[in-house]
Amino acid sequence: EDPPLLPVTPSDRILLAQRTGVVLAADPHTALANIRHALATHQREALPLLLAHAGQLIPDASAAGVDAWLSYLQLRHDAAMEAEHISALRYARALQIDAARLSPAGIADPRVRNGLGGRGHILQMFGNYQEATSCYLQLIRHSICFPPPPGPLWWIIHDAYAQVAYTQALSGRDFRLADAALHRAEALADRFGDNPGIQFGQARRLLEVGLAAAIRREDLSMPVFRRNRELLVEKRFSRFLSIAERTYEANWRLATQDIRLLYAVATRDSGLAVEAREEFQRTTDTTGGFANLTDRFNSRLRWAAEISPRFDGISLILGPSDELREPSAIPRRQTGLLIRPRRRGDE
């Protein structure tokens, strides 16, 4: 089901204006702009009312035009995706289908590609790794057949290959496919190396695939007999941190600390774990943070304490809440790479 969207009442309008400074707009396009602003400024508390109001103004493509309808679907997807809400899959699929069906560009419309990527991401979150991989590969084919301008094209294809690799790392199954995808992504990164996003993403996914191959899933440790893999991970970890130091995006900075914590758990380095925790908290305090990333980091801390007494006593992160993040509609197991040891009966 959709995230909770309550009917908009006059008192809701007043409270929204008092808490966020946002006034519900009568114009559909302004209503969409308000949602974009709330997403960009992390005003998650405003989203339920803003989304409900936009849904009343734009119930279908005929209400305010095709572009407004597709923008509404994209924003509904984006809001649900950050909350890791299963309804993001519905809006991604609707975006893909309606962009192909209603846009003058038809199947060539770039919003078809956005829908494919959104489907891949939420399927990955919920553990449907084969289906997620299929969506990312379709996205690559779409980008090649209907390319955007050259700059965005290479970014899109690089990210899709990197996501294929990460999906395989999450599943822990086909590292040959992960390595092949990384090889293709690396060729693009070498060709367009001045893009900081591509550089960060490439170093991150290389490290994550290396960690997934080196870490024993039963206890999240790196066994001595895997020393060659451990040395490779150490090299990739060092390179990743050197690139991450130049990162200013809040979600990338938080992701960096999550990976540092994973590495600390695998190497049983409690000092590094404390450093990662302190930096994650500082970044959250200064940027507002993300509820889903905070929940992931705290879950990793809890499992670390169960794995080894070295991690006892490390405080959890104090972070933001998200009204769209319903326990019954988000993944049953915390999303992220190697959060918990594998137990008997796990898929």
PDB file of N, CA and C in Angstrom, residues 167-213:
ATOM      1  N   THR A 167      24.653  -5.344  -6.642  1.00  0.00           N
ATOM      2  CA  THR A 167      23.573  -6.318  -6.458  1.00  0.00           C
ATOM      3  C   THR A 167      24.139  -7.724  -6.281  1.00  0.00           C
ATOM      4  N   GLN A 168      25.155  -8.057  -7.069  1.00  0.00           N
ATOM      5  CA  GLN A 168      25.780  -9.375  -6.931  1.00  0.00           C
ATOM      6  C   GLN A 168      26.529  -9.484  -5.603  1.00  0.00           C
ATOM      7  N   ALA A 169      27.132  -8.389  -5.152  1.00  0.00           N
ATOM      8  CA  ALA A 169      27.802  -8.398  -3.853  1.00  0.00           C
ATOM      9  C   ALA A 169      26.795  -8.655  -2.738  1.00  0.00           C
ATOM     10  N   LEU A 170      25.636  -8.041  -2.832  1.00  0.00           N
ATOM     11  CA  LEU A 170      24.590  -8.263  -1.822  1.00  0.00           C
ATOM     12  C   LEU A 170      24.147  -9.721  -1.806  1.00  0.00           C
ATOM     13  N   SER A 171      23.993 -10.304  -2.987  1.00  0.00           N
ATOM     14  CA  SER A 171      23.520 -11.687  -3.057  1.00  0.00           C
ATOM     15  C   SER A 171      24.602 -12.673  -2.634  1.00  0.00           C
ATOM     16  N   GLY A 172      25.877 -12.300  -2.837  1.00  0.00           N
ATOM     17  CA  GLY A 172      26.977 -13.191  -2.482  1.00  0.00           C
ATOM     18  C   GLY A 172      27.090 -14.396  -3.390  1.00  0.00           C
ATOM     19  N   ARG A 173      26.578 -14.312  -4.605  1.00  0.00           N
ATOM     20  CA  ARG A 173      26.522 -15.486  -5.474  1.00  0.00           C
ATOM     21  C   ARG A 173      27.441 -15.375  -6.678  1.00  0.00           C
ATOM     22  N   ASP A 174      27.149 -14.467  -7.600  1.00  0.00           N
ATOM     23  CA  ASP A 174      27.834 -14.456  -8.883  1.00  0.00           C
ATOM     24  C   ASP A 174      28.886 -13.351  -8.916  1.00  0.00           C
ATOM     25  N   PHE A 175      30.066 -13.624  -8.375  1.00  0.00           N
ATOM     26  CA  PHE A 175      31.113 -12.612  -8.373  1.00  0.00           C
ATOM     27  C   PHE A 175      31.742 -12.453  -9.757  1.00  0.00           C
ATOM     28  N   ARG A 176      31.572 -13.428 -10.625  1.00  0.00           N
ATOM     29  CA  ARG A 176      32.054 -13.263 -11.998  1.00  0.00           C
ATOM     30  C   ARG A 176      31.277 -12.155 -12.701  1.00  0.00           C
ATOM     31  N   LEU A 177      29.950 -12.138 -12.506  1.00  0.00           N
ATOM     32  CA  LEU A 177      29.144 -11.069 -13.091  1.00  0.00           C
ATOM     33  C   LEU A 177      29.495  -9.731 -12.446  1.00  0.00           C
ATOM     34  N   ALA A 178      29.736  -9.731 -11.145  1.00  0.00           N
ATOM     35  CA  ALA A 178      30.122  -8.504 -10.456  1.00  0.00           C
ATOM     36  C   ALA A 178      31.426  -7.959 -11.018  1.00  0.00           C
ATOM     37  N   ASP A 179      32.413  -8.841 -11.202  1.00  0.00           N
ATOM     38  CA  ASP A 179      33.708  -8.405 -11.731  1.00  0.00           C
ATOM     39  C   ASP A 179      33.582  -7.901 -13.167  1.00  0.00           C
ATOM     40  N   ALA A 180      32.759  -8.575 -13.969  1.00  0.00           N
ATOM     41  CA  ALA A 180      32.567  -8.138 -15.354  1.00  0.00           C
ATOM     42  C   ALA A 180      31.908  -6.761 -15.405  1.00  0.00           C
ATOM     43  N   ALA A 181      30.907  -6.544 -14.548  1.00  0.00           N
ATOM     44  CA  ALA A 181      30.238  -5.241 -14.503  1.00  0.00           C
ATOM     45  C   ALA A 181      31.196  -4.155 -14.024  1.00  0.00           C
ATOM     46  N   LEU A 182      32.014  -4.480 -13.021  1.00  0.00           N
ATOM     47  CA  LEU A 182      32.997  -3.507 -12.534  1.00  0.00           C
ATOM     48  C   LEU A 182      34.022  -3.164 -13.613  1.00  0.00           C
ATOM     49  N   HIS A 183      34.400  -4.164 -14.404  1.00  0.00           N
ATOM     50  CA  HIS A 183      35.366  -3.924 -15.479  1.00  0.00           C
ATOM     51  C   HIS A 183      34.804  -2.918 -16.481  1.00  0.00           C
ATOM     52  N   ARG A 184      33.531  -3.071 -16.832  1.00  0.00           N
ATOM     53  CA  ARG A 184      32.914  -2.132 -17.775  1.00  0.00           C
ATOM     54  C   ARG A 184      32.766  -0.755 -17.145  1.00  0.00           C
ATOM     55  N   ALA A 185      32.374  -0.736 -15.868  1.00  0.00           N
ATOM     56  CA  ALA A 185      32.252   0.550 -15.180  1.00  0.00           C
ATOM     57  C   ALA A 185      33.604   1.241 -15.063  1.00  0.00           C
ATOM     58  N   GLU A 186      34.652   0.453 -14.809  1.00  0.00           N
ATOM     59  CA  GLU A 186      35.988   1.024 -14.653  1.00  0.00           C
ATOM     60  C   GLU A 186      36.479   1.632 -15.960  1.00  0.00           C
ATOM     61  N   ALA A 187      36.134   1.015 -17.091  1.00  0.00           N
ATOM     62  CA  ALA A 187      36.528   1.571 -18.386  1.00  0.00           C
ATOM     63  C   ALA A 187      35.895   2.946 -18.591  1.00  0.00           C
ATOM     64  N   LEU A 188      34.648   3.100 -18.173  1.00  0.00           N
ATOM     65  CA  LEU A 188      33.989   4.407 -18.269  1.00  0.00           C
ATOM     66  C   LEU A 188      34.608   5.402 -17.302  1.00  0.00           C
ATOM     67  N   ALA A 189      34.937   4.936 -16.087  1.00  0.00           N
ATOM     68  CA  ALA A 189      35.556   5.824 -15.099  1.00  0.00           C
ATOM     69  C   ALA A 189      36.909   6.319 -15.585  1.00  0.00           C
ATOM     70  N   ASP A 190      37.666   5.452 -16.229  1.00  0.00           N
ATOM     71  CA  ASP A 190      38.970   5.860 -16.767  1.00  0.00           C
ATOM     72  C   ASP A 190      38.815   6.885 -17.891  1.00  0.00           C
ATOM     73  N   ARG A 191      37.736   6.727 -18.648  1.00  0.00           N
ATOM     74  CA  ARG A 191      37.515   7.620 -19.790  1.00  0.00           C
ATOM     75  C   ARG A 191      37.004   8.988 -19.356  1.00  0.00           C
ATOM     76  N   PHE A 192      36.245   9.002 -18.266  1.00  0.00           N
ATOM     77  CA  PHE A 192      35.642  10.250 -17.783  1.00  0.00           C
ATOM     78  C   PHE A 192      36.008  10.459 -16.315  1.00  0.00           C
ATOM     79  N   GLY A 193      37.318  10.423 -16.061  1.00  0.00           N
ATOM     80  CA  GLY A 193      37.807  10.416 -14.690  1.00  0.00           C
ATOM     81  C   GLY A 193      37.666  11.724 -13.951  1.00  0.00           C
ATOM     82  N   ASP A 194      37.296  12.828 -14.648  1.00  0.00           N
ATOM     83  CA  ASP A 194      37.187  14.099 -13.953  1.00  0.00           C
ATOM     84  C   ASP A 194      35.849  14.266 -13.257  1.00  0.00           C
ATOM     85  N   ASN A 195      34.953  13.308 -13.368  1.00  0.00           N
ATOM     86  CA  ASN A 195      33.641  13.387 -12.723  1.00  0.00           C
ATOM     87  C   ASN A 195      33.749  12.834 -11.304  1.00  0.00           C
ATOM     88  N   PRO A 196      33.569  13.657 -10.258  1.00  0.00           N
ATOM     89  CA  PRO A 196      33.747  13.174  -8.884  1.00  0.00           C
ATOM     90  C   PRO A 196      32.739  12.103  -8.493  1.00  0.00           C
ATOM     91  N   GLY A 197      31.521  12.196  -9.037  1.00  0.00           N
ATOM     92  CA  GLY A 197      30.525  11.180  -8.722  1.00  0.00           C
ATOM     93  C   GLY A 197      30.908   9.814  -9.254  1.00  0.00           C
ATOM     94  N   ILE A 198      31.417   9.789 -10.491  1.00  0.00           N
ATOM     95  CA  ILE A 198      31.862   8.520 -11.072  1.00  0.00           C
ATOM     96  C   ILE A 198      33.054   7.977 -10.298  1.00  0.00           C
ATOM     97  N   GLN A 199      33.987   8.845  -9.925  1.00  0.00           N
ATOM     98  CA  GLN A 199      35.156   8.391  -9.175  1.00  0.00           C
ATOM     99  C   GLN A 199      34.763   7.808  -7.816  1.00  0.00           C
ATOM    100  N   PHE A 200      33.884   8.502  -7.107  1.00  0.00           N
ATOM    101  CA  PHE A 200      33.437   8.005  -5.807  1.00  0.00           C
ATOM    102  C   PHE A 200      32.692   6.689  -5.961  1.00  0.00           C
ATOM    103  N   GLY A 201      31.752   6.652  -6.920  1.00  0.00           N
ATOM    104  CA  GLY A 201      30.967   5.440  -7.121  1.00  0.00           C
ATOM    105  C   GLY A 201      31.806   4.249  -7.519  1.00  0.00           C
ATOM    106  N   GLN A 202      32.800   4.476  -8.375  1.00  0.00           N
ATOM    107  CA  GLN A 202      33.656   3.382  -8.811  1.00  0.00           C
ATOM    108  C   GLN A 202      34.479   2.837  -7.652  1.00  0.00           C
ATOM    109  N   ALA A 203      35.110   3.728  -6.886  1.00  0.00           N
ATOM    110  CA  ALA A 203      35.919   3.276  -5.748  1.00  0.00           C
ATOM    111  C   ALA A 203      35.057   2.577  -4.700  1.00  0.00           C
ATOM    112  N   ARG A 204      33.861   3.082  -4.507  1.00  0.00           N
ATOM    113  CA  ARG A 204      32.952   2.475  -3.519  1.00  0.00           C
ATOM    114  C   ARG A 204      32.553   1.074  -3.930  1.00  0.00           C
ATOM    115  N   ARG A 205      32.121   0.905  -5.167  1.00  0.00           N
ATOM    116  CA  ARG A 205      31.637  -0.412  -5.589  1.00  0.00           C
ATOM    117  C   ARG A 205      32.785  -1.424  -5.685  1.00  0.00           C
ATOM    118  N   LEU A 206      33.970  -0.976  -6.105  1.00  0.00           N
ATOM    119  CA  LEU A 206      35.122  -1.879  -6.098  1.00  0.00           C
ATOM    120  C   LEU A 206      35.389  -2.403  -4.689  1.00  0.00           C
ATOM    121  N   LEU A 207      35.341  -1.504  -3.720  1.00  0.00           N
ATOM    122  CA  LEU A 207      35.583  -1.904  -2.333  1.00  0.00           C
ATOM    123  C   LEU A 207      34.480  -2.828  -1.831  1.00  0.00           C
ATOM    124  N   GLU A 208      33.237  -2.508  -2.122  1.00  0.00           N
ATOM    125  CA  GLU A 208      32.133  -3.323  -1.618  1.00  0.00           C
ATOM    126  C   GLU A 208      32.162  -4.736  -2.189  1.00  0.00           C
ATOM    127  N   VAL A 209      32.458  -4.849  -3.470  1.00  0.00           N
ATOM    128  CA  VAL A 209      32.560  -6.192  -4.058  1.00  0.00           C
ATOM    129  C   VAL A 209      33.733  -6.939  -3.428  1.00  0.00           C
ATOM    130  N   GLY A 210      34.850  -6.245  -3.220  1.00  0.00           N
ATOM    131  CA  GLY A 210      35.989  -6.876  -2.555  1.00  0.00           C
ATOM    132  C   GLY A 210      35.668  -7.332  -1.149  1.00  0.00           C
ATOM    133  N   LEU A 211      34.966  -6.498  -0.398  1.00  0.00           N
ATOM    134  CA  LEU A 211      34.552  -6.876   0.954  1.00  0.00           C
ATOM    135  C   LEU A 211      33.623  -8.083   0.934  1.00  0.00           C
ATOM    136  N   ALA A 212      32.678  -8.081   0.003  1.00  0.00           N
ATOM    137  CA  ALA A 212      31.723  -9.192  -0.074  1.00  0.00           C
ATOM    138  C   ALA A 212      32.420 -10.513  -0.374  1.00  0.00           C
ATOM    139  N   ALA A 213      33.494 -10.460  -1.166  1.00  0.00           N
ATOM    140  CA  ALA A 213      34.228 -11.680  -1.512  1.00  0.00           C
ATOM    141  C   ALA A 213      35.164 -12.117  -0.393  1.00  0.00           C
TER     142      ALA A 213
END
